[in-house]
Each structure stands twice: as C-alpha cells, then as structure tokens.
Amino acid sequence: MLVLFTDFGLQGPYLGQVHAVLQQHTPGVPVINLFSDLPPFDIQAAAYLLPACAQGLPPGTVFVCVVDPGVGGARPGVVLRADGRWYVGPNEGLFAPLTRRARNIECWVLPPPGEEVSPSFHGRDVFAPVAARIARNGRFEGEGIMVSELDRPDWPDELHRVVYIDRFGNAVTGLRKAAVDPGTVFNVNGHQLRNARTFSDVEKGQAFWHENSSGLVEFAVNLGRADTVLGLQVGSEFSD
Amino acid sequence: MLVLFTDFGLQGPYLGQVHAVLQQHTPGVPVINLFSDLPPFDIQAAAYLLPACAQGLPPGTVFVCVVDPGVGGARPGVVLRADGRWYVGPNEGLFAPLTRRARNIECWVLPPPGEEVSPSFHGRDVFAPVAARIARNGRFEGEGIMVSELDRPDWPDELHRVVYIDRFGNAVTGLRKAAVDPGTVFNVNGHQLRNARTFSDVEKGQAFWHENSSGLVEFAVNLGRADTVLGLQVGSEFSD
Amino acid sequence: MLVLFTDFGLQGPYLGQVHAVLQQHTPGVPVINLFSDLPPFDIQAAAYLLPACAQGLPPGTVFVCVVDPGVGGARPGVVLRADGRWYVGPNEGLFAPLTRRARNIECWVLPPPGEEVSPSFHGRDVFAPVAARIARNGRFEGEGIMVSELDRPDWPDELHRVVYIDRFGNAVTGLRKAAVDPGTVFNVNGHQLRNARTFSDVEKGQAFWHENSSGLVEFAVNLGRADTVLGLQVGSEFSD
C-alpha cells in the first residue's frame, strides 16, 4: 500500500499528478490519500501527526511525506524504514518524532535530483518514483545516514501545541494520550478542560479533552466547535 | 464495490484511515467516495439523500454510511440489505427513508463494540470492517431486527427541506421529482419557482426547479447561485 | 488509466457517481482525479490548463473533461485522440489549445444523447460511459469531424490571464514558459516580476515568476501568497 501524507491540499492537480506517477511505476498497488491538507508549510505540526497516523497501517506500507516550505532548496531527500514501514520525503524535521519512537529504524539519503526534475515539485518527480520503487521491490539501496541526522534535538517529545483543526472544529494536539495522566486538567486559553471518554459522555456544548482515534490528546466540544468555543487555531499553545 | 457515504469531510485523516482499513480487509475491491461532505451531524438530510444517491449503483454494492452526532453513545450499529445493496452504519434514522422505499429488505443489529475500539471513530473501527467482510463474503450473519426499528415514523415520505447545497449553489431538496406534479409552483422564500427541464432552458439568471441527476427536486439558477439568489441554506424549508 | 478533469468540485456526489459508472464499465482500470476544482464554468481557463496537465501522462490515457456552463444545451459531445491520449467532453472550446499543439490528432462527434440521460449530468451519463468504452477497447468508432471545429480562432496561442490560484496562493497563467524569454519582466497589477528558478532562490516575501511543474508561467511569493500580495484572482490579466 502507498500512502500520501502531504500539505498539497485536495485542490488543483498536485495529488492527481502524484497518483498518475505512482500508477505508472507500480500498477495495481493501491494509493491512499491519508492526509492531504496538513497545515501548509508547518513541518512541526505534520511531524507530530505522522507517527500517530501511521500506527494503524501494516508493515510494508510506503509513505510519501511532503511538507516542504524550502521547496527546491538544498535540503536532501531521505528514506526511512521504521518498524517495518517505509517513509520518503524531505529531511527538514518531518521525521524527527518518528525516529525517536521507532523500535527499529534505518535511514538513507537520496542523491541530489537531476536537471530534468521540476524544482517546485519534488513530491511528484523525486519522492513518488522512489516510493514506487520501494513498494515494488520491498527494499531500498542507497547511502545510509545516522538516525540522529533526522532528529530535531530542540523539539520536545510531547508537543503542547494544536497541530490540526478538523472539519468539526476539534483541535488535535501533538501530545500523546499515553504520556498524560487521565486526571490532567489542561489550561486552554483560560478554559480548564477535563478528560472524558468521548463526546456523548459530556453535556451538549461542554468542552473536554479526550484521546482521539489516533491516540493524541484532542480538545473537543459535544455538538459544538472547540476551535470557536476555545479560540484555537493551528499553533495555539496550552499548558497542564 | 464499497462506497463511503459520510459527513467526515475530505479534510484530515478520517477518509484515508477508512480506506486503509478496507484495503487491508478486502484488497482489490474498489472503494468509492460517493459523498464525503454530507451536512455535519444532520442525519435527516443524509437520510433523504441516501436512496437517491444509491439508486444507480449495482446490486452487491456495500455502503458504509456515517453521520453520527451521538458518536460513542449507545445507539447500535445496523446492517441492511435493501434491493440487493448492503448498508452498514449507526441506527439513528439514517436508513429510515430507505426502508420505506425498498421492495426487499432485511436488517440486523451489530453487537456492542469491544474495548479496543476508539469511541470516536466507529466508522473506521466497527462499520468498515463489517462492510469489508460483507464485500468479501456476499452475506452477513447476525441478529435480525424488525425493519420498523430503523424507521422514523415522525418523518414524512417527502421532505420539504433543503438537504444539500452543491459547489455551484444549487439547492437539493428531500423531495422526489416522481412525487411532484410537473405543474407545481414552489414557494421558496417568497420566490415562485416553476419547473424547467434544465439550466439551458431558462434565461440567464432565472431561478427554476428541475429534477436533478439523482431524481430529486432541486432549486437552481441558470449561470447563477440559487443559494444566494433565493437565500437558501441546508435546512431551509419551502412549500408548494 | 482514466483521468477526470472537471469543475465538479470534490464536494457532493458528482465525482463519486462518475467513479461508480467507470468502475462498472471498466473494472480494474484505475481512475485518477487529476483536476476536480477547475474554475467553475470557466472554459477558457480549463482549456489552457489541459495540455499542460496532460503532458506527463502516458499514451492510452483517457480523459473525461467537463467544464460545462451550457449544461443540457445543444452543444455536441466530442472525442479526440491527440498524441496518443484520448479526450471526451463537450465541445465549447475546452479542447481548442490542445488541438493547436498536438502533432497527431483525430476527432469525432458523439450522437445526441437519448431521453434516458439526465440533462444536467452528461459527465456521468454520456462522457464517462464513452471514456470507459475507449479505455476498454483502445479505439473509438464514430462520425469524424474536422479538427478546426474544435478550435476557437478568437483565442490566442498564449493566454496572458490567471487561470488558477492554488492552495498556497500561487497564480498559474495560461502562458507557457517555453514561449517566454527568461529575461521577461511581467507587469502584474503594477508589480514588476522577474524570473527565478524556484521559491528558495528569492528572499522571503519576494514576488517572482517561474516555470511551474506543468510548464506554465506562474506568479509566486516565497513563503507568502501571491494572490494576496499581487491582488490576483482567476481571470486577472497582465502584460509583459
């Protein structure tokens, strides 16, 4: 299975062009748009979402991951094999939390792209063909690099920051539920939020935090929009 | 063929995660996003759209239907076989119009989900695996229930309410064209709308009603937006 | 490979219904949403995007192209075979630039649709079944027409007009990079824009023009939104 994890948006030709490349290189392998509207250019938000979104997917899955504000610049592309799943994308921090949490990991650097490659679309012209080759062959051969070269030592293990607002106004954070005591009360823009199992366990209109379906702490309001009620957007910080 | 009919939105990881589950359970079976932006939490709107959208699809198609304001609550999941097509989803009224219009129908209730299931994502963890199993086996075995348990006796056969606004501003209603006399004049926020076959049959800017491509009465404006011209949104009511 | 190039939007049931038809007619042939949010009703914008988006796709690809303000009207549907790729859609100018640039081309007209066809959804009921048949058979038999009947002689070879604004605010034009001298300075709403290879080659916040990943001239701002900075929307004109 090939999986796209990008900030391309669903609009325009970008996702479709990547699908077309993958289809030509590995006919018959299913391609899934796992996340297409990651916050634009926000590498850190995507980095903390990636391990959470990846965990349910089977070994052998190949991810094409692109959030790339430095598009066309000198940052190298990398390939990771972490806990049996493969990841291909630019090395600007996107894989940092993943490397810290993996039990088994191996990393390679991609050679600099040639002249025929569009400098503004490495996702289509560089990363997708590499991912297709891995999906076809089940392996990658290239120049290995140290896992530490993918880390961002200045980033915390758990991120107290909103990394995504979904269609319903729920605010996903970069903090894993498993790292938090269930009795924790979060201070979110002056609101004190307590844990509940899920929406239907609180009153209509009440704000709470819960473990979302990807294992992350999420701020929510039963039958309401947490982003509006709590004044949140991607990047908003909070404390416990 | 598996078909997704949801209010998840195309944003975020939700649709992709359901695709990934289906792909793992029934590799090779195509999965189609039939409707992904149903009005959020509006069970009634979705319920009257469902039979209209389903009618062109072949026998054996399996629908995963999720519009679920009571997410994580006690409402049971159900499985229907209606006129040869299968439907899986929460029983909160979503299947009521479908049950009234089907010529052949059979219904089952799903057992309560186990502890391992995310309370906020039954679409991925409960309904998708069941749908995949039906797509694979062509049958379902479980505890049968009366069709009447899926009905909402307080809902009319034809709904005089806007159930969807499309990209072009056309206002889809819950009223079937087949149930309406072609000479009907609808009173829509003070505008008197007459029938026309299609857009190009009226003047530019003129409002009219027509049978849309799913057999429903739709309010439209040639080369204009009916929602703006007529002041309509999902939920707006009208009379004939 | 089947490719959808439309202004349907990703919202609503339209794309999914076309997928369902294609799936029934040609099971196993992949279907790619190449462009789903073309500017609504803007035939000219779509017409200049089409050859740029098509160029990377392999021979044998079949495009379903629909931008159709005259929906249900008398304009005939056509089929083209241009440089080994197939195109099906309404003949209102959408294929004009394509016909001028193709090295090999053949055109046919479709018979008028029957009574059973929804007048508001020829994409699903007319063009998709024809495209599926071509994908299955690798050929089309019908009434040939002159290529000149698809042209719009009043349209220029290169269009000095914005034809799309992408998620990041980049403004795509109908002008091919190959037709422009690299030293060209574009006058865009009073801003003088010079060429750069890509985003990372200019200062943060600086506006420039570059060859986008489809070979078109695009106005962009490094780590900013060109549409906002330059006051651009679809249809905006400029000069060199």
Short mmCIF file of C-alpha atoms in Angstrom, two decimals, chain C:
data_model
loop_
_atom_site.label_atom_id
_atom_site.label_comp_id
_atom_site.label_asym_id
_atom_site.label_seq_id
_atom_site.Cartn_x
_atom_site.Cartn_y
_atom_site.Cartn_z
CA MET C 1 -5.66 4.90 -16.98
CA LEU C 2 -8.79 7.09 -16.81
CA VAL C 3 -8.39 10.68 -15.73
CA LEU C 4 -11.04 13.16 -14.57
CA PHE C 5 -10.51 16.83 -15.40
CA THR C 6 -13.57 18.75 -14.21
CA ASP C 7 -15.08 21.70 -12.39
CA PHE C 8 -17.40 19.41 -10.36
CA GLY C 9 -15.59 20.15 -7.11
CA LEU C 10 -14.65 17.44 -4.66
CA GLN C 11 -17.82 18.13 -2.72
CA GLY C 12 -21.12 16.37 -3.23
CA PRO C 13 -21.83 13.11 -5.06
CA TYR C 14 -20.72 14.10 -8.56
CA LEU C 15 -17.16 12.79 -8.73
CA GLY C 16 -18.14 9.65 -6.85
CA GLN C 17 -21.01 8.95 -9.22
CA VAL C 18 -18.67 9.22 -12.21
CA HIS C 19 -16.23 6.86 -10.47
CA ALA C 20 -19.06 4.38 -9.89
CA VAL C 21 -20.03 4.44 -13.57
CA LEU C 22 -16.43 3.97 -14.71
CA GLN C 23 -15.91 1.17 -12.21
CA GLN C 24 -18.96 -0.68 -13.52
CA HIS C 25 -17.93 -0.27 -17.16
CA THR C 26 -14.20 -0.97 -16.81
CA PRO C 27 -13.47 -2.81 -13.57
CA GLY C 28 -9.80 -2.75 -12.69
CA VAL C 29 -8.84 0.31 -14.72
CA PRO C 30 -7.50 2.97 -12.32
CA VAL C 31 -9.33 6.30 -12.23
CA ILE C 32 -7.43 9.42 -11.18
CA ASN C 33 -8.90 12.76 -10.11
CA LEU C 34 -6.39 14.93 -11.95
CA PHE C 35 -8.20 18.24 -11.52
CA SER C 36 -11.56 18.49 -9.76
CA ASP C 37 -11.84 22.17 -8.89
CA LEU C 38 -11.26 23.89 -12.21
CA PRO C 39 -12.70 27.42 -12.03
CA PRO C 40 -16.47 26.84 -12.31
CA PHE C 41 -17.89 27.40 -15.81
CA ASP C 42 -14.58 28.98 -17.00
CA ILE C 43 -13.99 27.04 -20.22
CA GLN C 44 -11.07 29.19 -21.29
CA ALA C 45 -9.13 28.73 -18.04
CA ALA C 46 -9.59 24.96 -18.23
CA ALA C 47 -8.69 24.89 -21.91
CA TYR C 48 -5.22 26.37 -21.31
CA LEU C 49 -4.59 24.15 -18.27
CA LEU C 50 -5.50 20.93 -20.06
CA PRO C 51 -2.48 20.48 -22.38
CA ALA C 52 -0.12 21.48 -19.54
CA CYS C 53 -1.64 18.93 -17.14
CA ALA C 54 -1.88 16.21 -19.78
CA GLN C 55 1.72 16.25 -20.96
CA GLY C 56 3.18 13.94 -18.34
CA LEU C 57 0.57 11.24 -18.81
CA PRO C 58 1.21 8.11 -20.86
CA PRO C 59 -0.24 7.27 -24.28
CA GLY C 60 -3.56 5.49 -23.96
CA THR C 61 -4.72 7.63 -21.06
CA VAL C 62 -8.40 8.56 -21.44
CA PHE C 63 -9.52 11.94 -20.11
CA VAL C 64 -13.08 12.81 -19.14
CA CYS C 65 -13.12 16.62 -19.37
CA VAL C 66 -16.13 18.57 -18.17
CA VAL C 67 -16.49 22.32 -17.72
CA ASP C 68 -19.94 22.96 -18.99
CA PRO C 69 -21.84 26.20 -18.37
CA GLY C 70 -24.23 25.26 -21.18
CA VAL C 71 -25.24 22.06 -19.38
CA GLY C 72 -28.07 20.26 -21.12
CA GLY C 73 -27.92 22.55 -24.13
CA ALA C 74 -27.39 21.67 -27.75
CA ARG C 75 -23.58 21.67 -27.92
CA PRO C 76 -22.38 18.24 -29.08
CA GLY C 77 -20.01 15.99 -27.22
CA VAL C 78 -16.75 15.13 -28.92
CA VAL C 79 -13.94 12.60 -28.74
CA LEU C 80 -10.31 13.47 -29.57
CA ARG C 81 -7.23 11.36 -29.97
CA ALA C 82 -4.27 13.69 -29.64
CA ASP C 83 -0.66 12.47 -29.48
CA GLY C 84 -1.85 9.06 -28.31
CA ARG C 85 -4.09 10.30 -25.49
CA TRP C 86 -7.89 10.32 -25.61
CA TYR C 87 -10.23 13.12 -24.52
CA VAL C 88 -14.03 13.05 -24.14
CA GLY C 89 -16.20 16.07 -23.31
CA PRO C 90 -18.42 18.89 -24.53
CA ASN C 91 -17.26 20.94 -27.50
CA GLU C 92 -17.36 24.50 -26.25
CA GLY C 93 -13.70 25.43 -26.66
CA LEU C 94 -12.25 23.21 -23.95
CA PHE C 95 -10.06 21.41 -26.46
CA ALA C 96 -9.02 24.42 -28.58
CA PRO C 97 -5.43 24.92 -27.30
CA LEU C 98 -4.92 21.16 -27.29
CA THR C 99 -5.81 20.85 -30.96
CA ARG C 100 -3.34 23.58 -31.91
CA ARG C 101 -0.45 21.97 -30.08
CA ALA C 102 -0.97 18.31 -30.95
CA ARG C 103 1.27 16.70 -33.54
CA ASN C 104 -1.24 13.95 -34.37
CA ILE C 105 -4.93 14.40 -33.88
CA GLU C 106 -8.24 12.84 -34.84
CA CYS C 107 -11.74 13.99 -33.80
CA TRP C 108 -15.25 12.55 -33.70
CA VAL C 109 -18.64 13.90 -32.71
CA LEU C 110 -20.93 12.00 -30.32
CA PRO C 111 -24.54 11.33 -31.27
CA PRO C 112 -27.16 13.40 -29.38
CA PRO C 113 -27.92 11.78 -26.01
CA GLY C 114 -31.15 9.79 -25.60
CA GLU C 115 -34.11 10.55 -23.39
CA GLU C 116 -32.83 8.36 -20.54
CA VAL C 117 -29.89 10.69 -19.91
CA SER C 118 -30.06 13.30 -17.13
CA PRO C 119 -29.87 16.68 -18.90
CA SER C 120 -27.80 18.06 -16.03
CA PHE C 121 -25.16 15.35 -15.79
CA HIS C 122 -23.71 14.43 -19.17
CA GLY C 123 -20.38 13.81 -17.42
CA ARG C 124 -21.84 10.78 -15.69
CA ASP C 125 -24.38 9.60 -18.26
CA VAL C 126 -22.71 10.37 -21.60
CA PHE C 127 -18.99 11.13 -21.36
CA ALA C 128 -17.98 8.59 -18.68
CA PRO C 129 -19.51 5.57 -20.49
CA VAL C 130 -17.83 6.64 -23.74
CA ALA C 131 -14.48 7.07 -21.97
CA ALA C 132 -14.84 3.67 -20.32
CA ARG C 133 -15.51 2.06 -23.69
CA ILE C 134 -12.39 3.68 -25.15
CA ALA C 135 -10.30 2.56 -22.16
CA ARG C 136 -11.57 -0.99 -22.67
CA ASN C 137 -11.21 -1.17 -26.44
CA GLY C 138 -8.35 1.20 -27.17
CA ARG C 139 -10.30 2.72 -30.05
CA PHE C 140 -13.40 4.75 -30.94
CA GLU C 141 -15.68 4.48 -33.92
CA GLY C 142 -17.99 7.30 -34.82
CA GLU C 143 -18.60 10.24 -37.11
CA GLY C 144 -15.36 12.10 -37.76
CA ILE C 145 -15.22 15.90 -37.72
CA MET C 146 -12.67 18.49 -38.77
CA VAL C 147 -10.16 19.48 -36.09
CA SER C 148 -10.97 23.09 -36.90
CA GLU C 149 -14.46 22.59 -35.48
CA LEU C 150 -12.89 22.29 -32.03
CA ASP C 151 -10.78 25.42 -32.31
CA ARG C 152 -11.62 28.89 -31.06
CA PRO C 153 -9.92 31.14 -33.62
CA ASP C 154 -10.56 34.17 -31.40
CA TRP C 155 -8.34 32.75 -28.64
CA PRO C 156 -4.57 33.47 -28.58
CA ASP C 157 -1.86 30.81 -28.59
CA GLU C 158 -0.64 32.04 -25.22
CA LEU C 159 -3.11 33.46 -22.71
CA HIS C 160 -2.00 36.44 -20.56
CA ARG C 161 -4.51 35.66 -17.87
CA VAL C 162 -4.54 33.91 -14.48
CA VAL C 163 -6.26 30.53 -14.93
CA TYR C 164 -5.92 29.04 -11.44
CA ILE C 165 -4.98 30.01 -7.88
CA ASP C 166 -3.64 27.07 -5.92
CA ARG C 167 -3.86 26.27 -2.19
CA PHE C 168 -0.73 28.27 -1.47
CA GLY C 169 -1.86 31.37 -3.36
CA ASN C 170 0.33 30.76 -6.41
CA ALA C 171 -1.22 32.19 -9.58
CA VAL C 172 -0.99 29.91 -12.60
CA THR C 173 -1.26 31.56 -16.02
CA GLY C 174 -2.24 30.37 -19.49
CA LEU C 175 1.21 31.23 -20.80
CA ARG C 176 3.81 28.57 -21.48
CA LYS C 177 7.28 29.15 -20.13
CA ALA C 178 8.71 27.80 -23.39
CA ALA C 179 7.11 30.76 -25.21
CA VAL C 180 8.72 33.40 -22.97
CA ASP C 181 12.19 34.89 -22.87
CA PRO C 182 13.79 34.23 -19.43
CA GLY C 183 14.61 37.92 -19.19
CA THR C 184 10.95 38.91 -19.43
CA VAL C 185 9.65 41.24 -16.73
CA PHE C 186 5.90 40.87 -16.21
CA ASN C 187 3.76 43.80 -15.19
CA VAL C 188 1.22 42.37 -12.74
CA ASN C 189 -1.07 44.94 -11.16
CA GLY C 190 1.81 47.42 -11.05
CA HIS C 191 4.35 44.94 -9.71
CA GLN C 192 7.38 44.18 -11.89
CA LEU C 193 8.10 40.45 -11.64
CA ARG C 194 11.37 38.84 -12.73
CA ASN C 195 12.15 35.20 -13.30
CA ALA C 196 13.65 32.92 -10.66
CA ARG C 197 14.26 29.19 -10.80
CA THR C 198 12.19 28.48 -7.69
CA PHE C 199 10.98 29.69 -4.31
CA SER C 200 14.17 29.18 -2.33
CA ASP C 201 16.12 31.28 -4.84
CA VAL C 202 14.49 34.55 -3.72
CA GLU C 203 14.14 36.34 -0.40
CA LYS C 204 11.29 35.51 1.93
CA GLY C 205 8.25 37.56 0.90
CA GLN C 206 9.58 38.40 -2.57
CA ALA C 207 7.34 38.02 -5.62
CA PHE C 208 8.72 36.47 -8.80
CA TRP C 209 7.68 34.38 -11.78
CA HIS C 210 8.85 30.87 -12.50
CA GLU C 211 8.12 27.86 -14.66
CA ASN C 212 5.72 25.75 -12.61
CA SER C 213 5.71 21.99 -12.52
CA SER C 214 3.37 21.83 -15.54
CA GLY C 215 5.49 24.11 -17.75
CA LEU C 216 3.36 27.25 -17.29
CA VAL C 217 4.38 30.72 -16.14
CA GLU C 218 3.31 31.11 -12.52
CA PHE C 219 3.43 34.12 -10.21
CA ALA C 220 4.60 33.26 -6.71
CA VAL C 221 5.92 34.68 -3.45
CA ASN C 222 8.48 32.83 -1.37
CA LEU C 223 6.72 31.76 1.86
CA GLY C 224 3.81 34.03 1.03
CA ARG C 225 0.61 34.18 -1.03
CA ALA C 226 0.97 35.70 -4.49
CA ASP C 227 -2.80 36.13 -4.86
CA THR C 228 -2.90 38.41 -1.81
CA VAL C 229 0.40 40.22 -2.36
CA LEU C 230 -0.33 40.92 -6.05
CA GLY C 231 -4.12 41.24 -5.85
CA LEU C 232 -4.80 38.38 -8.26
CA GLN C 233 -7.76 36.15 -8.93
CA VAL C 234 -8.78 33.78 -11.71
CA GLY C 235 -9.28 35.97 -14.76
CA SER C 236 -6.77 38.68 -13.80
CA GLU C 237 -4.82 39.93 -16.82
CA PHE C 238 -1.20 41.07 -17.07
CA SER C 239 1.33 42.17 -19.64
CA ASP C 240 5.00 41.80 -20.45
#
